[in-house]
CSV table of N, CA and C in Angstrom, one decimal:
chain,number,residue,atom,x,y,z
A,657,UNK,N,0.8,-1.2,0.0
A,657,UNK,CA,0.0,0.0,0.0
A,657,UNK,C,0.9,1.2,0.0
A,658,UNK,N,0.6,2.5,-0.8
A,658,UNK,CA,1.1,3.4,-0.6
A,658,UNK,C,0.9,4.2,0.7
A,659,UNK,N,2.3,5.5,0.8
A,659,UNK,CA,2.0,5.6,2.5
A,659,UNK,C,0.8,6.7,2.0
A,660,UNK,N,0.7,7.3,1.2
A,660,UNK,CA,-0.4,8.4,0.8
A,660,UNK,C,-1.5,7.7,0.9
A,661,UNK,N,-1.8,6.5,0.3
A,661,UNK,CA,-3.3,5.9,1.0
A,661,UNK,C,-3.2,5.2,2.3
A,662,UNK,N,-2.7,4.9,2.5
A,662,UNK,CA,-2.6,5.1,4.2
A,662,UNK,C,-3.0,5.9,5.1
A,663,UNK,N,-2.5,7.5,4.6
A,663,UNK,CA,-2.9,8.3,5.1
A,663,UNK,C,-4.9,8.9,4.8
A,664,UNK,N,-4.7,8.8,3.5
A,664,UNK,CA,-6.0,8.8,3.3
A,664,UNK,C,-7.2,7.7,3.6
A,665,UNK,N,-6.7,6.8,3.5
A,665,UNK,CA,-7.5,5.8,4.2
A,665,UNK,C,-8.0,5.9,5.5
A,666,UNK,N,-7.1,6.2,6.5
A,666,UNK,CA,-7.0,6.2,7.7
A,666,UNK,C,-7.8,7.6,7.9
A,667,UNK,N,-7.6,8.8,7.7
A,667,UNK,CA,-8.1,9.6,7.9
A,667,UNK,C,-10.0,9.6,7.6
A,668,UNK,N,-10.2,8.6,6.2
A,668,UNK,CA,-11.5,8.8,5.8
A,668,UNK,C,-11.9,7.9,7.0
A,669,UNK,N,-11.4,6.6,7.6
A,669,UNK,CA,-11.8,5.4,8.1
A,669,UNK,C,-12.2,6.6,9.8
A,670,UNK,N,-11.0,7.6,10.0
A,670,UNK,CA,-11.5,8.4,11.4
A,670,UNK,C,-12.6,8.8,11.4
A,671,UNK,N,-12.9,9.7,10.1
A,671,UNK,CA,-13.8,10.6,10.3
A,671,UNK,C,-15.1,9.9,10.1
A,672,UNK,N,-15.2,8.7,9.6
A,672,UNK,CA,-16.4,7.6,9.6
A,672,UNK,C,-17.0,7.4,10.9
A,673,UNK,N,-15.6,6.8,11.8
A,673,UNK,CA,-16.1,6.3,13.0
A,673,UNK,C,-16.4,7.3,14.2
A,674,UNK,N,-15.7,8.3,13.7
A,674,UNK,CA,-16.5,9.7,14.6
A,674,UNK,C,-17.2,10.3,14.3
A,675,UNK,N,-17.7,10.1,13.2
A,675,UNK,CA,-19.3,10.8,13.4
A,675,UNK,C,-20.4,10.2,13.5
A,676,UNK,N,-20.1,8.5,13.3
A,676,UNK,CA,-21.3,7.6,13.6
A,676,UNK,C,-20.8,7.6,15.2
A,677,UNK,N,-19.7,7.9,15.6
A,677,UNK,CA,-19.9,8.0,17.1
A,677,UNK,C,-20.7,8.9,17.7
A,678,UNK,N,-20.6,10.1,17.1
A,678,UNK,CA,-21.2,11.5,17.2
A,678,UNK,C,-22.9,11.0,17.1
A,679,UNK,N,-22.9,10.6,15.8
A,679,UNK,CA,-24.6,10.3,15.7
A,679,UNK,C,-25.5,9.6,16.5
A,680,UNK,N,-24.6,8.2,17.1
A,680,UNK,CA,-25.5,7.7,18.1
A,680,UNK,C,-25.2,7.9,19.0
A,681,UNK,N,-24.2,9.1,19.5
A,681,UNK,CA,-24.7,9.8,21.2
A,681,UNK,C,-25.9,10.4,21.0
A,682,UNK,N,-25.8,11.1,19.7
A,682,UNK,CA,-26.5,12.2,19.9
A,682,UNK,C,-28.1,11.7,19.6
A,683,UNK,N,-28.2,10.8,19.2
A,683,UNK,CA,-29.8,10.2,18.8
A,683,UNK,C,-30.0,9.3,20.3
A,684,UNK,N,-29.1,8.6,20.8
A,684,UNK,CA,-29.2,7.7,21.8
A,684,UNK,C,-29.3,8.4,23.5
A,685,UNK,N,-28.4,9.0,23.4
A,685,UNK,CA,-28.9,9.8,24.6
A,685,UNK,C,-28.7,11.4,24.7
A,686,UNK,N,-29.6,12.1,25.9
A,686,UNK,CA,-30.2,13.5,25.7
A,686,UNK,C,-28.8,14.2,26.5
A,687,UNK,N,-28.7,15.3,26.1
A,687,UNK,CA,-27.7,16.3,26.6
A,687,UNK,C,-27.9,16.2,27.9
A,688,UNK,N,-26.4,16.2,28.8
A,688,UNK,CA,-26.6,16.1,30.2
A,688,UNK,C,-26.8,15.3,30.7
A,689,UNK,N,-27.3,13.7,30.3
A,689,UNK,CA,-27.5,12.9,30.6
A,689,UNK,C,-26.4,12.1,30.9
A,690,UNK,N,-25.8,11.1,31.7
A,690,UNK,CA,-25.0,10.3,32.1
A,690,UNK,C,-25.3,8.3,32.4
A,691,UNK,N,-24.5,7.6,32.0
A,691,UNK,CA,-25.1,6.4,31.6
A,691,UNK,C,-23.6,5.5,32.2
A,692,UNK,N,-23.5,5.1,33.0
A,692,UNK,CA,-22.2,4.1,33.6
A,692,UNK,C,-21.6,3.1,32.5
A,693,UNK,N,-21.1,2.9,31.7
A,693,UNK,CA,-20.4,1.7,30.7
A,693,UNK,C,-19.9,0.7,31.7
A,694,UNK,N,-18.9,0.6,32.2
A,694,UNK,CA,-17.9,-0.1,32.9
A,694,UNK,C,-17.0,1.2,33.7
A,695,UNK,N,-16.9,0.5,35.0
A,695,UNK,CA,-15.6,0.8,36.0
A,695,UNK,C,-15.9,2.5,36.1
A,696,UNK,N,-14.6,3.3,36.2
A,696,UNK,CA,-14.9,4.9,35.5
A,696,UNK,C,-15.5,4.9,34.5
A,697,UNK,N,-15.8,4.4,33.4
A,697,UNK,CA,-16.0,5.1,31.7
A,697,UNK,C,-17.7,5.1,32.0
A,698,UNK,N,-17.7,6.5,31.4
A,698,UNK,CA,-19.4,6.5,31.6
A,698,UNK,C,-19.4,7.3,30.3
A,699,UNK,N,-20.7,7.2,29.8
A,699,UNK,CA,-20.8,8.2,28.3
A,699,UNK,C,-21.4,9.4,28.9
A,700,UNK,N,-21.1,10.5,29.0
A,700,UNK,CA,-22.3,11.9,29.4
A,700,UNK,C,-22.2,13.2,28.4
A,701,UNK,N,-23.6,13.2,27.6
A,701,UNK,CA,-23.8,14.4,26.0
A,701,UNK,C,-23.7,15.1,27.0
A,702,UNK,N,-22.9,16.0,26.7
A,702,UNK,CA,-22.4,17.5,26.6
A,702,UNK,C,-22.0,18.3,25.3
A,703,UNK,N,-22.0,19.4,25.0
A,703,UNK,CA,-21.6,20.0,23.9
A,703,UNK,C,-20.3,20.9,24.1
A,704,UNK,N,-19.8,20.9,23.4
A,704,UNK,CA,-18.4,22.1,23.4
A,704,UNK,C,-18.5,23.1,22.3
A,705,UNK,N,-19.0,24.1,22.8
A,705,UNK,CA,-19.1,25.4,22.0
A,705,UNK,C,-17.7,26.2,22.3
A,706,UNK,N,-16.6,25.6,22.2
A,706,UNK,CA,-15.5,25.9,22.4
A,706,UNK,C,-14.2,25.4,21.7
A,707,UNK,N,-13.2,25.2,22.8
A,707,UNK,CA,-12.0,25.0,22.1
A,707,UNK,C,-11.4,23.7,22.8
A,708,UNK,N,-10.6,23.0,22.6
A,708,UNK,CA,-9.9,21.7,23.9
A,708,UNK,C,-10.3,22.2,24.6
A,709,UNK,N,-10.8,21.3,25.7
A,709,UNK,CA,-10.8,21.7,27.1
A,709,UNK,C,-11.7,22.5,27.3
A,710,UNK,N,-13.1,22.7,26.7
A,710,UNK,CA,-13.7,23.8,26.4
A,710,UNK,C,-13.1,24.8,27.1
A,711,UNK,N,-12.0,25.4,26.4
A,711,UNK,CA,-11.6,26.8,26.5
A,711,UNK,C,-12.1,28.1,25.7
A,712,UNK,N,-12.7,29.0,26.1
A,712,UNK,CA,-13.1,30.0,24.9
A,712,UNK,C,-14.9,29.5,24.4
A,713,UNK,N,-15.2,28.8,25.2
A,713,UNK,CA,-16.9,29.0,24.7
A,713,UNK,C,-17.6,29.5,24.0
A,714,UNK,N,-17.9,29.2,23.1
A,714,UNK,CA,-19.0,30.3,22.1
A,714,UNK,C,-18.2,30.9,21.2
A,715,UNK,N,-16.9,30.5,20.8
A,715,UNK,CA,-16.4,30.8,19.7
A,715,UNK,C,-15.7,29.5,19.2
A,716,UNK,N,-16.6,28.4,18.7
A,716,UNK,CA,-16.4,27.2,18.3
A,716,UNK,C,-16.0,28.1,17.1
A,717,UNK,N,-17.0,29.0,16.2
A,717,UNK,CA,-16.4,29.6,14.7
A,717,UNK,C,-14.8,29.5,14.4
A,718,UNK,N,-14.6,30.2,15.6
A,718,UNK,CA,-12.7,31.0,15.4
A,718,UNK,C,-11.9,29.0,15.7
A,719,UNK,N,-12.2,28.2,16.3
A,719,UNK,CA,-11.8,27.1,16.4
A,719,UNK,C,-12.1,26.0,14.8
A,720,UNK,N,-13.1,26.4,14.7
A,720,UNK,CA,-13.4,25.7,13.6
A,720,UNK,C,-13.0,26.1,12.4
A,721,UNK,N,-12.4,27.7,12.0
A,721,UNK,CA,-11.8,28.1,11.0
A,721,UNK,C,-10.1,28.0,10.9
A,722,UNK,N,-9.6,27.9,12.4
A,722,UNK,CA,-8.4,27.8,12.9
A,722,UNK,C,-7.8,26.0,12.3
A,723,UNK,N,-8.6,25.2,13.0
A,723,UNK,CA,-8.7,23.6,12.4
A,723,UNK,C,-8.6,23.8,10.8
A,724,UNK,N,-9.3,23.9,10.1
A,724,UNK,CA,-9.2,23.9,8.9
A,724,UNK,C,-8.3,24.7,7.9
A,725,UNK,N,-7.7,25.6,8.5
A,725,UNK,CA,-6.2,26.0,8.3
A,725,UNK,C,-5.1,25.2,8.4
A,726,UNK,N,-5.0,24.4,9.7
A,726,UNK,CA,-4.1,23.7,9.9
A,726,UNK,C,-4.3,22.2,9.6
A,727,UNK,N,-5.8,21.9,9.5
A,727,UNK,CA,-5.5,20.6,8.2
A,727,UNK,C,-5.0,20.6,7.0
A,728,UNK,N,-5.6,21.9,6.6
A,728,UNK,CA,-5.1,22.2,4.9
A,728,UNK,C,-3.4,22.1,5.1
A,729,UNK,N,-2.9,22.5,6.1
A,729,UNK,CA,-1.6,22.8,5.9
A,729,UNK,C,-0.7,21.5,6.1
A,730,UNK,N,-1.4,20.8,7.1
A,730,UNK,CA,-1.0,19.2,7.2
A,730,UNK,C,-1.3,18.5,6.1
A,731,UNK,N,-2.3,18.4,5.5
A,731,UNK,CA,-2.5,17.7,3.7
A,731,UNK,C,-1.2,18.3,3.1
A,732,UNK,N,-1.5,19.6,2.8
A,732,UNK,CA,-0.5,19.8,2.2
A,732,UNK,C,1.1,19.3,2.0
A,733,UNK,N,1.3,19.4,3.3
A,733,UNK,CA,2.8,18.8,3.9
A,733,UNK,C,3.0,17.7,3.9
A,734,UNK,N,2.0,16.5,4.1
A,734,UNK,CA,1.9,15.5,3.3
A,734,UNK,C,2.5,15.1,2.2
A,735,UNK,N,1.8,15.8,1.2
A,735,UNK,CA,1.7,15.8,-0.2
A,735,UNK,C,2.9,16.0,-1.0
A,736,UNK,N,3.6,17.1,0.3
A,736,UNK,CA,5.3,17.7,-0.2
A,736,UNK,C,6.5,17.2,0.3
A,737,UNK,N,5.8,16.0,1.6
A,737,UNK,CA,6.9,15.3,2.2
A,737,UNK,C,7.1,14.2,2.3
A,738,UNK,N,8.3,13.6,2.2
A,738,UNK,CA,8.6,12.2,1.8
A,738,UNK,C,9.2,11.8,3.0
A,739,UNK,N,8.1,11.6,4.1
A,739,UNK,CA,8.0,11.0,5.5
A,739,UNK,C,9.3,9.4,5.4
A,740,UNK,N,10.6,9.6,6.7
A,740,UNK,CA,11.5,8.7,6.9
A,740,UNK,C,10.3,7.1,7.6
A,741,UNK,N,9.4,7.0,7.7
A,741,UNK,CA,8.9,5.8,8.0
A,741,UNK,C,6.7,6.4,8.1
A,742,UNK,N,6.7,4.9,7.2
A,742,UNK,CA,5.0,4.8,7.1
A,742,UNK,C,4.0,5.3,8.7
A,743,UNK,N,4.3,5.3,9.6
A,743,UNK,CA,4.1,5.5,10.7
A,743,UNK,C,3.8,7.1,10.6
A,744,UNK,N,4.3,8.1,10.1
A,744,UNK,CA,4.4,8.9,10.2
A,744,UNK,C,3.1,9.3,9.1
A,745,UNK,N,2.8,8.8,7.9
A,745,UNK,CA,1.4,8.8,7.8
A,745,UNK,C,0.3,8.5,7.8
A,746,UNK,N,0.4,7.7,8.3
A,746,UNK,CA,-0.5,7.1,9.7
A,746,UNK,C,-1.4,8.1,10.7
A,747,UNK,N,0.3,8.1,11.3
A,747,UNK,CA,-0.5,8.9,12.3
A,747,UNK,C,-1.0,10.5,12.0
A,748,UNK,N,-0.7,11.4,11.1
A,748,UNK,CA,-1.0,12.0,10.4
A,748,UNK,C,-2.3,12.1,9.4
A,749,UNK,N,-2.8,10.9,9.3
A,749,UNK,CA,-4.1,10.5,8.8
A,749,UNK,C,-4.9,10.4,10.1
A,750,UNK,N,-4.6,10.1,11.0
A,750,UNK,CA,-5.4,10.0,12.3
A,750,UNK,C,-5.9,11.3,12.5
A,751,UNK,N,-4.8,12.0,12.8
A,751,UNK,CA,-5.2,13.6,13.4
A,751,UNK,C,-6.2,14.3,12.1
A,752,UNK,N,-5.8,14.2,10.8
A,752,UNK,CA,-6.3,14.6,10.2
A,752,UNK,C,-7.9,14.1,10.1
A,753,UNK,N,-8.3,12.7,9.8
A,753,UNK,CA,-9.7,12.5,10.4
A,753,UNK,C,-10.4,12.8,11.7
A,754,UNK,N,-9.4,12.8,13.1
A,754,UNK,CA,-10.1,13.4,13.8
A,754,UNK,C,-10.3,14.6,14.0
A,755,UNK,N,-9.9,15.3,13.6
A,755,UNK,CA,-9.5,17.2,12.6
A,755,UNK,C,-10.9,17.8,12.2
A,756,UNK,N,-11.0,16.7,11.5
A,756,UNK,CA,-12.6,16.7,10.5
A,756,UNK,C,-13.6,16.3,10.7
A,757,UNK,N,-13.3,15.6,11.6
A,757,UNK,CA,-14.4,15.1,12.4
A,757,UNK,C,-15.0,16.1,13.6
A,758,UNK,N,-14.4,16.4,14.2
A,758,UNK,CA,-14.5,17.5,15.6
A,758,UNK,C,-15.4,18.8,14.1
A,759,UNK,N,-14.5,19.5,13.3
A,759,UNK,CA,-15.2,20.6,12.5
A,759,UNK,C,-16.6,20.2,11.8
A,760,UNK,N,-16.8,19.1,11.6
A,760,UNK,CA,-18.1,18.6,11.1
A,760,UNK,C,-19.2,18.3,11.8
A,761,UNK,N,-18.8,18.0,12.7
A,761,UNK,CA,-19.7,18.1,13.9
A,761,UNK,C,-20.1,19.8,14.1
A,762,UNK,N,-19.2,20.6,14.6
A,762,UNK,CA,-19.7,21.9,14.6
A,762,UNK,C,-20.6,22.6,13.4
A,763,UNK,N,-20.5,21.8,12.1
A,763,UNK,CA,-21.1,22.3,11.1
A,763,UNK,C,-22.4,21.7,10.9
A,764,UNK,N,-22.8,20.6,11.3
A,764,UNK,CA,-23.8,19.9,11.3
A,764,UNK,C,-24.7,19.9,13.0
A,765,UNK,N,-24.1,19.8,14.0
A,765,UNK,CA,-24.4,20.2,15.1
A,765,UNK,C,-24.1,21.8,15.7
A,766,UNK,N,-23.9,22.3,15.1
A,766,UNK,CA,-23.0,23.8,16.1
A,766,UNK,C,-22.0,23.4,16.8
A,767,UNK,N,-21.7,22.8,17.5
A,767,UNK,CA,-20.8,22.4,18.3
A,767,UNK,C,-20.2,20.8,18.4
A,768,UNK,N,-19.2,20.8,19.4
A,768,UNK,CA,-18.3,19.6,19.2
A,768,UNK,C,-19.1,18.6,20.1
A,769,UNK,N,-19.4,17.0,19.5
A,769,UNK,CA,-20.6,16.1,20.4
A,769,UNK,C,-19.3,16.1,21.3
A,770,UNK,N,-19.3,15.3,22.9
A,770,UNK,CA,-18.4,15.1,23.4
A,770,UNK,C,-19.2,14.0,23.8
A,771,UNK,N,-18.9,13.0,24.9
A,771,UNK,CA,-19.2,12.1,25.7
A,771,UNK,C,-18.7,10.9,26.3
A,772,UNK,N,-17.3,10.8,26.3
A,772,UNK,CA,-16.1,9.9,26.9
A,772,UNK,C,-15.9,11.1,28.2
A,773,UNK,N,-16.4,10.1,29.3
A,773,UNK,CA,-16.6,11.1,30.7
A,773,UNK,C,-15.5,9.8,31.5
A,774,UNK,N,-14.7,10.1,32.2
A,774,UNK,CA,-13.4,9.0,32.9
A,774,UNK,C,-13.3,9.5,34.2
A,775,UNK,N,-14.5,8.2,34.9
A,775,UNK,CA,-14.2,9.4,36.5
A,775,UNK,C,-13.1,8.7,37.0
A,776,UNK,N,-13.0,9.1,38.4
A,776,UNK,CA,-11.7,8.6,39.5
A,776,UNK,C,-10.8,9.3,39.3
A,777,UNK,N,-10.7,10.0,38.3
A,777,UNK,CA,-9.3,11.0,38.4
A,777,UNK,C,-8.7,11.9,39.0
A,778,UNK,N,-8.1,12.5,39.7
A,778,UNK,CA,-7.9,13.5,40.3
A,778,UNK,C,-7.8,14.5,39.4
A,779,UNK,N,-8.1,15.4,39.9
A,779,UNK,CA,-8.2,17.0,38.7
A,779,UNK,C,-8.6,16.9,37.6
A,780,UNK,N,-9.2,15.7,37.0
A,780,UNK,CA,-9.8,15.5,35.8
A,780,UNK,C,-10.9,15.6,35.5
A,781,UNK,N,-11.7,16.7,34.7
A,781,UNK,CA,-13.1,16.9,34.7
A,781,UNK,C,-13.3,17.1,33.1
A,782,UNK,N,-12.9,16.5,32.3
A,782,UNK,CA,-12.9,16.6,30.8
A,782,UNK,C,-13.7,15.4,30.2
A,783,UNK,N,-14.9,15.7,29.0
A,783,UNK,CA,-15.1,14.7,28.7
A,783,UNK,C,-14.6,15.3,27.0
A,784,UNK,N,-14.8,14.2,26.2
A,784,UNK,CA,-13.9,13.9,25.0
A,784,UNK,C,-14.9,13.0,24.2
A,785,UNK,N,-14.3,13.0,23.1
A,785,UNK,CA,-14.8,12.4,21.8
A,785,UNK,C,-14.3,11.0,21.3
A,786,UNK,N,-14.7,10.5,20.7
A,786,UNK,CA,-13.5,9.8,19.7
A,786,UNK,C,-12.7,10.1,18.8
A,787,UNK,N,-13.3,11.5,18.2
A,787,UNK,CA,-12.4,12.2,17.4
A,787,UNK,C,-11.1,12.8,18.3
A,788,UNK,N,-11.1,13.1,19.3
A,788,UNK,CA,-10.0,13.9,20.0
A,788,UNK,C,-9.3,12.6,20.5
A,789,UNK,N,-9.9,11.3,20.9
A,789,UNK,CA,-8.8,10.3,21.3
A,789,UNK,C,-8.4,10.1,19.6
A,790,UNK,N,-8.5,10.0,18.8
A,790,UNK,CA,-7.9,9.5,17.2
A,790,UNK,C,-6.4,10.3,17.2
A,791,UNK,N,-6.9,12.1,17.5
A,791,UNK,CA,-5.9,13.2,17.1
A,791,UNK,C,-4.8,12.3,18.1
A,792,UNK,N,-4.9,12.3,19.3
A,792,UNK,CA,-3.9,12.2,20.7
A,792,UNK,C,-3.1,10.9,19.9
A,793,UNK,N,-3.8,9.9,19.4
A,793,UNK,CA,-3.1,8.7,19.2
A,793,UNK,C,-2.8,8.7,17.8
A,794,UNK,N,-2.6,9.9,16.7
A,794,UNK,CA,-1.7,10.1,16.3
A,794,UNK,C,-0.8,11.0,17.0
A,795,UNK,N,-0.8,12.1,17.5
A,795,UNK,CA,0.1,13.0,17.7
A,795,UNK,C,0.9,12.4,18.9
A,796,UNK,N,1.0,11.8,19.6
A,796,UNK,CA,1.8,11.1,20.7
A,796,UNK,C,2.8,10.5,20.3
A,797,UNK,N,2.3,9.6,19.3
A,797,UNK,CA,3.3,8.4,18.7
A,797,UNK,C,4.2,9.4,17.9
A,798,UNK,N,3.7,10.6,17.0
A,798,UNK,CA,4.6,11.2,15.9
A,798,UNK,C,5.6,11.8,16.7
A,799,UNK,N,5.3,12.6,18.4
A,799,UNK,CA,6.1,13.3,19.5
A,799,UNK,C,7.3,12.2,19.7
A,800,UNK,N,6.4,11.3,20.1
A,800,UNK,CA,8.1,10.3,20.5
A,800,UNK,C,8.9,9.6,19.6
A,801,UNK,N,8.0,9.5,18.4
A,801,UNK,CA,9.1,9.1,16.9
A,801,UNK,C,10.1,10.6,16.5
A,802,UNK,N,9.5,11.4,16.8
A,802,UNK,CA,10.4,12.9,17.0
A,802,UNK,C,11.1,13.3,17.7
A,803,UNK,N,11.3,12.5,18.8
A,803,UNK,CA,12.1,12.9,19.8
A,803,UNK,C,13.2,12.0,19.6
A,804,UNK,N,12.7,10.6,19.1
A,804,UNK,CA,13.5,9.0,19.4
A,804,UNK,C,15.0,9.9,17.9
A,805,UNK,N,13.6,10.0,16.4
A,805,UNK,CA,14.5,10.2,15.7
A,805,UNK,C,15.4,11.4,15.6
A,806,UNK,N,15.5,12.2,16.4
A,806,UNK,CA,16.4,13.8,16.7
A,806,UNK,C,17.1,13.4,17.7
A,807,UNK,N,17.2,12.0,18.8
A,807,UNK,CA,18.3,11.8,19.4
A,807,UNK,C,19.3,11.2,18.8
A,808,UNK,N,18.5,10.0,17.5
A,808,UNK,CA,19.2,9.5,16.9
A,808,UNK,C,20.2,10.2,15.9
A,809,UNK,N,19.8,11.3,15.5
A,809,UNK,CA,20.6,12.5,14.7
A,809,UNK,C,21.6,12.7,15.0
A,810,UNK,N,21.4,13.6,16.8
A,810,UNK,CA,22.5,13.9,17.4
A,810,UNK,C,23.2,13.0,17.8
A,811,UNK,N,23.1,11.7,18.3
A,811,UNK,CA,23.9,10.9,18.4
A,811,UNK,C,24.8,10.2,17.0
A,812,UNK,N,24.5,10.5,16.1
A,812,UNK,CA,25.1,10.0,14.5
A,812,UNK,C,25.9,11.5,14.4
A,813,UNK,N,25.8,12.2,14.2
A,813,UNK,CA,26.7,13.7,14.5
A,813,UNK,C,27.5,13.4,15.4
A,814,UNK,N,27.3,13.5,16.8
A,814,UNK,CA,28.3,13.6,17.6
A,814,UNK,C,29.2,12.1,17.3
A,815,UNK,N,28.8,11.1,17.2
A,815,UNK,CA,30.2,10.1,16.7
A,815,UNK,C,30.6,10.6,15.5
A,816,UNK,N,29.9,11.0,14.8
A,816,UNK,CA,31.1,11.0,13.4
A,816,UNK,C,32.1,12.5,13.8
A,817,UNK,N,31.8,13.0,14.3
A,817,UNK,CA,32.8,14.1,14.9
A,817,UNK,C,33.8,13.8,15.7
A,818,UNK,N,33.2,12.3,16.6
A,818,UNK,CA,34.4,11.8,17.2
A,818,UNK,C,35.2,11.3,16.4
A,819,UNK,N,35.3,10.5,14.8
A,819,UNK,CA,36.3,9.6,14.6
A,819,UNK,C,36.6,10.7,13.4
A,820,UNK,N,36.2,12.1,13.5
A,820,UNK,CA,37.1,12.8,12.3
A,820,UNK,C,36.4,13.2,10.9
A,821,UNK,N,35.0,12.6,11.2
A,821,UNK,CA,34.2,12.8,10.1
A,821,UNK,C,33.8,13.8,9.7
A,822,UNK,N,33.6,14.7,8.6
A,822,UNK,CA,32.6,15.8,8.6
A,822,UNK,C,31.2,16.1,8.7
């Protein structure tokens, strides 16, 4: 498979499964409402007329125009870069479906569905999507493949400096 359908793949395959996530919260249960799954995980509709973490309320617009700037710019970069391992668009297709998923919802609902509610946590009062776990589990993996491969740099630099290399 190419890594370009990969990424496209993956990204259409997010944005599928978050909005039929989206759809049957939102048909299945009423805003505010709370429902126990297992252990902590409970599903509870809420809306985010905001930003992560609902920060900034009521200006989902300026978030929703902001997202679609910076997908455009991650497609694009895609498109122009010739990523050192498949993983990289992958995960890149993830954020991007969940990207589009979160703005589609605002466009079809006004705002972002949320309802992945995780009690027991200390200081933790966030509920979440599937679309926003998709983004995390790309961008996590791409952080420590970014970190792994920039030590591996400086470490290939600094030996070849040691035996005289340029």
């Amino acid at each position: 498979m190419k890594p370009r359908t990969l990424f496209y793949g993956l990204a259409a395959g997010a944005l599928v499964l978050s909005q039929v996530s989206s759809f049957l919260v939102n048909r299945s249960l009423e805003i505010g409402r709370t429902v126990q799954v297992f252990g902590p995980i409970h599903l509870t509709h809420v809306r985010n007329h905001g930003g992560i973490f609902g920060i900034l309320q009521g200006h989902g617009w300026l978030f929703a125009l902001v997202s679609c700037v910076i997908l455009g710019l991650v497609v694009f970069w895609v498109h122009r870069t010739h990523f050192q391992h498949v993983l990289e668009y992958a995960c890149f297709g993830l954020v991007v479906g969940g990207g589009t998923s979160n703005i589609t919802d605002r466009w079809i609902y006004g705002s972002v569905v949320d309802f992945v509610d995780v009690h027991g946590i200390p200081h933790w009062n966030y509920i979440f999507n599937t679309a926003d776990m998709l983004i995390h589990l790309g961008i996590w993996p791409l952080l420590i493949y970014g970190l792994i491969a920039s030590r591996r740099r400086t470490e290939d630099v600094a030996n070849n400096s040691e035996v005289g290399l340029p």
